[in-house]
Coordinates of N, CA, C and O in Angstrom, one line a residue:
M1 N 51.7 17.0 -13.4 CA 50.4 17.0 -12.6 C 49.5 16.3 -13.4 O 49.5 16.2 -14.6
A2 N 49.3 15.4 -13.0 CA 48.4 14.2 -13.4 C 46.8 14.6 -13.8 O 46.3 15.3 -12.9
Q3 N 46.4 14.4 -14.6 CA 45.0 14.8 -15.0 C 43.9 13.6 -14.7 O 44.4 12.5 -14.9
I4 N 43.1 14.2 -14.1 CA 41.8 13.1 -13.8 C 40.8 12.7 -15.1 O 40.4 13.8 -15.6
P5 N 40.8 11.6 -15.5 CA 40.0 11.3 -16.3 C 38.7 11.9 -16.3 O 37.9 11.8 -15.5
C6 N 38.0 12.5 -17.3 CA 36.5 12.9 -17.3 C 35.7 11.8 -18.1 O 35.9 11.2 -19.2
H7 N 34.7 11.6 -17.4 CA 33.5 10.7 -18.2 C 32.6 11.2 -19.0 O 31.9 12.4 -18.4
P8 N 32.5 10.8 -20.0 CA 31.5 11.7 -20.8 C 29.9 11.6 -20.3 O 30.0 10.5 -19.7
K9 N 29.4 12.7 -20.4 CA 28.0 12.5 -19.6 C 27.2 11.8 -20.7 O 27.2 11.5 -21.9
K10 N 26.4 10.9 -19.9 CA 25.3 10.2 -20.6 C 24.6 10.8 -21.7 O 23.9 11.8 -21.4
A11 N 24.6 10.7 -22.8 CA 24.0 11.3 -23.9 C 22.3 11.0 -23.5 O 21.8 9.9 -23.4
F12 N 21.7 12.1 -23.4 CA 20.2 12.0 -23.5 C 19.5 11.6 -24.8 O 19.6 11.8 -25.9
R13 N 18.7 10.5 -24.6 CA 17.9 9.9 -25.4 C 16.6 10.0 -25.2 O 16.0 10.0 -24.2
K14 N 15.6 10.4 -26.4 CA 14.3 10.8 -26.2 C 13.7 9.5 -25.6 O 12.8 9.8 -24.8
A15 N 14.2 8.4 -25.8 CA 13.4 7.1 -25.0 C 13.7 7.4 -23.4 O 12.6 6.5 -22.9
D16 N 14.6 7.8 -23.1 CA 14.5 8.0 -21.7 C 13.7 8.8 -20.9 O 13.6 8.6 -19.8
A17 N 13.2 9.8 -21.8 CA 12.1 10.7 -21.3 C 10.8 10.2 -20.9 O 10.2 9.2 -21.6
P18 N 10.2 10.1 -19.5 CA 9.1 9.9 -19.1 C 8.1 10.3 -20.2 O 8.1 11.7 -20.4
T19 N 6.8 9.7 -20.4 CA 5.6 10.3 -21.2 C 4.8 10.9 -20.3 O 4.3 10.5 -19.1
R20 N 4.2 12.0 -20.7 CA 3.3 12.8 -19.8 C 2.1 12.4 -20.2 O 1.7 12.4 -21.4
L21 N 1.3 12.1 -19.3 CA 0.0 11.2 -19.3 C -1.4 11.9 -18.8 O -1.0 12.8 -17.8
S22 N -2.7 11.6 -18.8 CA -3.6 12.2 -18.2 C -4.5 10.8 -17.7 O -4.1 9.7 -18.5
G23 N -5.2 11.1 -16.7 CA -5.5 9.8 -16.1 C -6.6 10.3 -15.0 O -6.7 11.3 -14.8
V24 N -7.1 9.3 -14.1 CA -8.2 9.6 -12.8 C -7.9 8.7 -11.7 O -7.2 7.6 -12.1
I25 N -7.6 9.4 -10.8 CA -7.4 8.5 -9.4 C -8.6 7.8 -9.2 O -9.6 8.0 -9.1
T26 N -8.3 6.2 -9.2 CA -9.2 5.4 -9.1 C -9.1 4.6 -7.7 O -10.3 3.9 -7.4
R27 N -8.3 4.8 -7.2 CA -8.2 4.4 -5.6 C -7.2 5.1 -4.9 O -5.9 5.3 -5.3
W28 N -7.5 5.2 -3.6 CA -6.4 5.8 -2.5 C -6.6 4.8 -1.3 O -7.9 5.0 -1.0
E29 N -5.6 4.5 -0.8 CA -5.6 3.9 0.5 C -5.7 4.7 1.6 O -5.0 5.4 1.8
D30 N -6.8 4.6 2.5 CA -7.2 5.4 3.5 C -6.0 5.1 4.6 O -5.8 3.9 4.5
G31 N -5.7 6.2 5.1 CA -4.3 6.1 6.2 C -3.1 5.6 5.5 O -2.2 5.6 6.3
A32 N -3.1 5.5 4.2 CA -1.8 5.3 3.7 C -1.2 6.3 2.7 O -2.2 7.1 2.4
S33 N -0.2 6.3 2.2 CA 0.2 7.4 1.2 C 0.5 6.9 -0.1 O 1.5 7.4 -0.6
F34 N -0.5 6.2 -0.5 CA -0.6 6.0 -2.1 C -1.7 5.5 -2.3 O -2.6 5.3 -1.9
G35 N -1.8 5.4 -3.9 CA -2.9 5.1 -4.6 C -2.7 4.7 -5.9 O -1.4 4.4 -6.3
F36 N -3.7 5.0 -6.9 CA -3.6 4.2 -8.0 C -4.5 5.1 -9.2 O -5.5 5.9 -8.8
I37 N -3.9 5.3 -10.3 CA -4.4 6.1 -11.3 C -4.5 5.1 -12.5 O -4.0 4.2 -12.9
T38 N -5.7 5.2 -13.1 CA -6.0 4.8 -14.3 C -6.0 5.8 -15.4 O -6.6 6.7 -15.5
G39 N -4.6 5.4 -16.3 CA -4.4 6.5 -17.2 C -5.1 6.3 -18.5 O -6.2 5.4 -18.8
G40 N -5.1 7.3 -19.5 CA -6.1 7.6 -20.5 C -5.6 6.3 -21.6 O -6.6 6.1 -22.4
D41 N -4.6 5.6 -21.4 CA -4.2 4.5 -22.0 C -4.8 3.2 -21.5 O -4.6 2.1 -22.0
G42 N -5.5 3.1 -20.6 CA -6.2 2.1 -19.9 C -5.2 1.3 -18.9 O -5.6 0.7 -18.3
E43 N -3.9 1.7 -18.7 CA -3.0 1.2 -17.7 C -3.3 1.5 -16.5 O -3.7 2.6 -16.1
S44 N -2.9 0.8 -15.5 CA -2.8 0.9 -13.9 C -1.6 1.6 -13.7 O -0.6 0.8 -13.7
Y45 N -1.5 2.7 -12.7 CA -0.1 3.4 -12.2 C -0.2 3.3 -10.8 O -1.3 3.9 -10.2
F46 N 1.0 2.9 -10.2 CA 0.9 3.3 -8.7 C 1.3 4.8 -8.5 O 2.2 5.2 -9.1
L47 N 0.8 5.4 -7.5 CA 1.0 6.8 -7.2 C 1.4 7.0 -5.6 O 0.7 6.7 -4.9
S48 N 2.7 7.2 -5.4 CA 3.1 7.7 -4.0 C 2.7 8.7 -3.8 O 2.8 9.9 -4.6
G49 N 2.3 9.1 -2.3 CA 2.0 10.4 -2.0 C 3.2 11.4 -1.9 O 3.1 12.4 -2.3
S50 N 4.3 10.6 -2.2 CA 5.7 11.8 -2.4 C 5.7 12.3 -3.7 O 6.5 13.2 -4.1
D51 N 4.9 11.7 -4.7 CA 4.9 12.0 -6.1 C 3.6 13.1 -6.2 O 3.4 13.6 -7.5
L52 N 3.2 13.6 -5.3 CA 2.1 14.6 -5.5 C 2.9 16.3 -4.9 O 3.8 16.2 -4.4
P53 N 2.0 17.0 -5.5 CA 2.6 18.4 -5.1 C 2.8 18.4 -3.5 O 1.8 17.7 -3.0
T54 N 3.4 19.2 -3.1 CA 3.5 19.3 -1.6 C 2.5 19.8 -0.9 O 2.5 19.3 0.2
R55 N 1.5 20.4 -1.3 CA 0.3 20.8 -0.8 C -0.8 19.7 -0.6 O -2.2 19.9 0.3
Y56 N -0.8 18.7 -1.2 CA -1.6 17.7 -1.2 C -0.8 16.4 -0.4 O 0.3 15.9 -0.6
S57 N -1.8 15.5 0.3 CA -1.2 14.4 1.2 C -2.1 13.3 0.2 O -1.4 12.0 0.5
S58 N -3.0 13.5 -0.4 CA -3.7 12.7 -1.2 C -4.9 13.3 -2.2 O -4.5 14.3 -2.0
L59 N -5.2 12.5 -3.0 CA -6.3 13.1 -3.8 C -7.5 12.3 -3.7 O -7.6 10.8 -3.9
P60 N -8.8 12.9 -4.0 CA -10.0 11.8 -3.9 C -10.1 11.1 -5.0 O -9.8 11.7 -6.3
V61 N -10.9 10.0 -4.8 CA -11.0 9.4 -6.0 C -11.9 10.0 -7.0 O -12.6 10.7 -6.5
G62 N -11.5 10.0 -8.3 CA -12.4 10.7 -9.6 C -11.6 12.0 -9.8 O -12.0 12.7 -10.9
T63 N -10.5 12.2 -9.4 CA -9.9 13.4 -9.5 C -9.0 13.2 -10.8 O -8.2 12.3 -10.8
A64 N -9.0 14.0 -11.8 CA -8.4 14.1 -13.1 C -7.1 14.7 -12.9 O -6.9 15.7 -12.3
V65 N -5.9 14.0 -13.3 CA -4.6 14.1 -12.8 C -3.6 14.1 -14.2 O -4.1 13.5 -15.2
T66 N -2.6 14.8 -14.4 CA -1.6 14.5 -15.2 C -0.5 14.1 -14.5 O -0.1 14.5 -13.3
F67 N 0.2 13.1 -15.2 CA 1.6 12.6 -14.7 C 2.7 12.2 -15.5 O 2.3 11.9 -16.9
A68 N 3.8 12.0 -14.9 CA 4.7 11.5 -15.8 C 5.0 10.0 -15.9 O 4.7 9.6 -14.6
A69 N 5.3 9.2 -16.7 CA 5.3 7.5 -16.5 C 6.3 7.1 -17.3 O 6.3 7.7 -18.4
P70 N 7.3 6.3 -17.1 CA 8.2 5.6 -17.7 C 7.4 4.7 -18.7 O 6.3 4.0 -18.2
G71 N 8.0 3.8 -19.5 CA 7.6 3.0 -20.5 C 7.4 1.7 -19.8 O 6.7 0.7 -20.4
A72 N 8.1 1.3 -18.6 CA 8.2 0.0 -18.1 C 8.4 0.1 -16.8 O 8.7 1.0 -16.1
P73 N 7.8 -0.9 -15.8 CA 7.6 -1.0 -14.7 C 9.2 -0.8 -14.0 O 10.0 -1.4 -14.7
E74 N 9.4 -0.4 -13.0 CA 10.6 -0.5 -12.2 C 10.9 -1.9 -11.9 O 10.2 -2.8 -11.9
P75 N 12.3 -2.5 -11.8 CA 12.8 -3.8 -11.9 C 11.9 -4.2 -10.5 O 11.9 -3.6 -9.4
G76 N 11.4 -5.4 -10.6 CA 11.0 -6.3 -9.3 C 9.4 -5.7 -9.0 O 8.8 -6.1 -7.9
K77 N 8.8 -4.6 -9.7 CA 7.7 -4.1 -9.2 C 6.6 -4.4 -10.2 O 6.7 -4.7 -11.5
R78 N 5.3 -4.4 -9.9 CA 4.2 -5.1 -10.6 C 3.5 -3.8 -11.4 O 3.3 -4.0 -12.7
Y79 N 3.5 -2.8 -10.9 CA 2.7 -1.7 -11.6 C 3.8 -0.9 -12.4 O 4.8 -0.3 -11.7
L80 N 3.4 -0.1 -13.3 CA 4.0 1.4 -13.7 C 4.1 2.3 -12.8 O 3.0 2.2 -11.8
R81 N 4.9 2.9 -12.5 CA 4.8 4.0 -11.4 C 4.6 5.5 -12.0 O 5.3 5.9 -12.8
A82 N 3.6 6.1 -11.6 CA 3.3 7.7 -11.9 C 4.2 8.4 -11.3 O 4.4 8.2 -9.9
R83 N 4.8 9.5 -11.7 CA 5.6 10.5 -11.4 C 5.1 12.0 -11.5 O 4.5 12.3 -12.3
A84 N 5.3 12.6 -10.7 CA 5.0 14.2 -10.8 C 3.4 14.3 -11.2 O 3.3 15.3 -12.3
A85 N 2.9 13.7 -10.3 CA 1.2 14.0 -10.7 C 1.0 15.4 -10.1 O 1.2 15.7 -9.0
R86 N -0.1 15.8 -10.9 CA -0.7 17.2 -10.4 C -2.1 17.0 -11.0 O -2.4 16.7 -12.0
P87 N -3.1 17.7 -10.1 CA -4.5 17.7 -10.6 C -4.5 18.5 -11.6 O -4.0 19.7 -11.7
E88 N -5.2 17.9 -12.6 CA -5.5 19.1 -13.6 C -6.2 20.4 -13.5 O -6.1 21.2 -14.2
D89 N -7.1 20.7 -12.6 CA -7.4 21.9 -12.3 C -6.4 22.6 -11.2 O -6.7 23.8 -10.8
G90 N -5.5 22.2 -10.6 CA -4.7 22.6 -9.8 C -3.2 22.8 -10.5 O -2.1 23.1 -10.1

């Protein structure tokens, strides 16, 4: 019986983990499912409505949030992308 070779799992490196940040919703497009966060680090982050908790379809401008963010924009994208955003009070 031939053995199927196993590929080692990719080793987890701390650099691969997104950083958890705080920020404020500074723009939300009416009728669209995206907006922008200005992080506490001064960077602008794109936020898709799909990265909000399921009970939210948008967040009002001025809402304080926490979110995860990678260290660099996705290939071909202009903005860093916020992931797993949550209002700080919720």
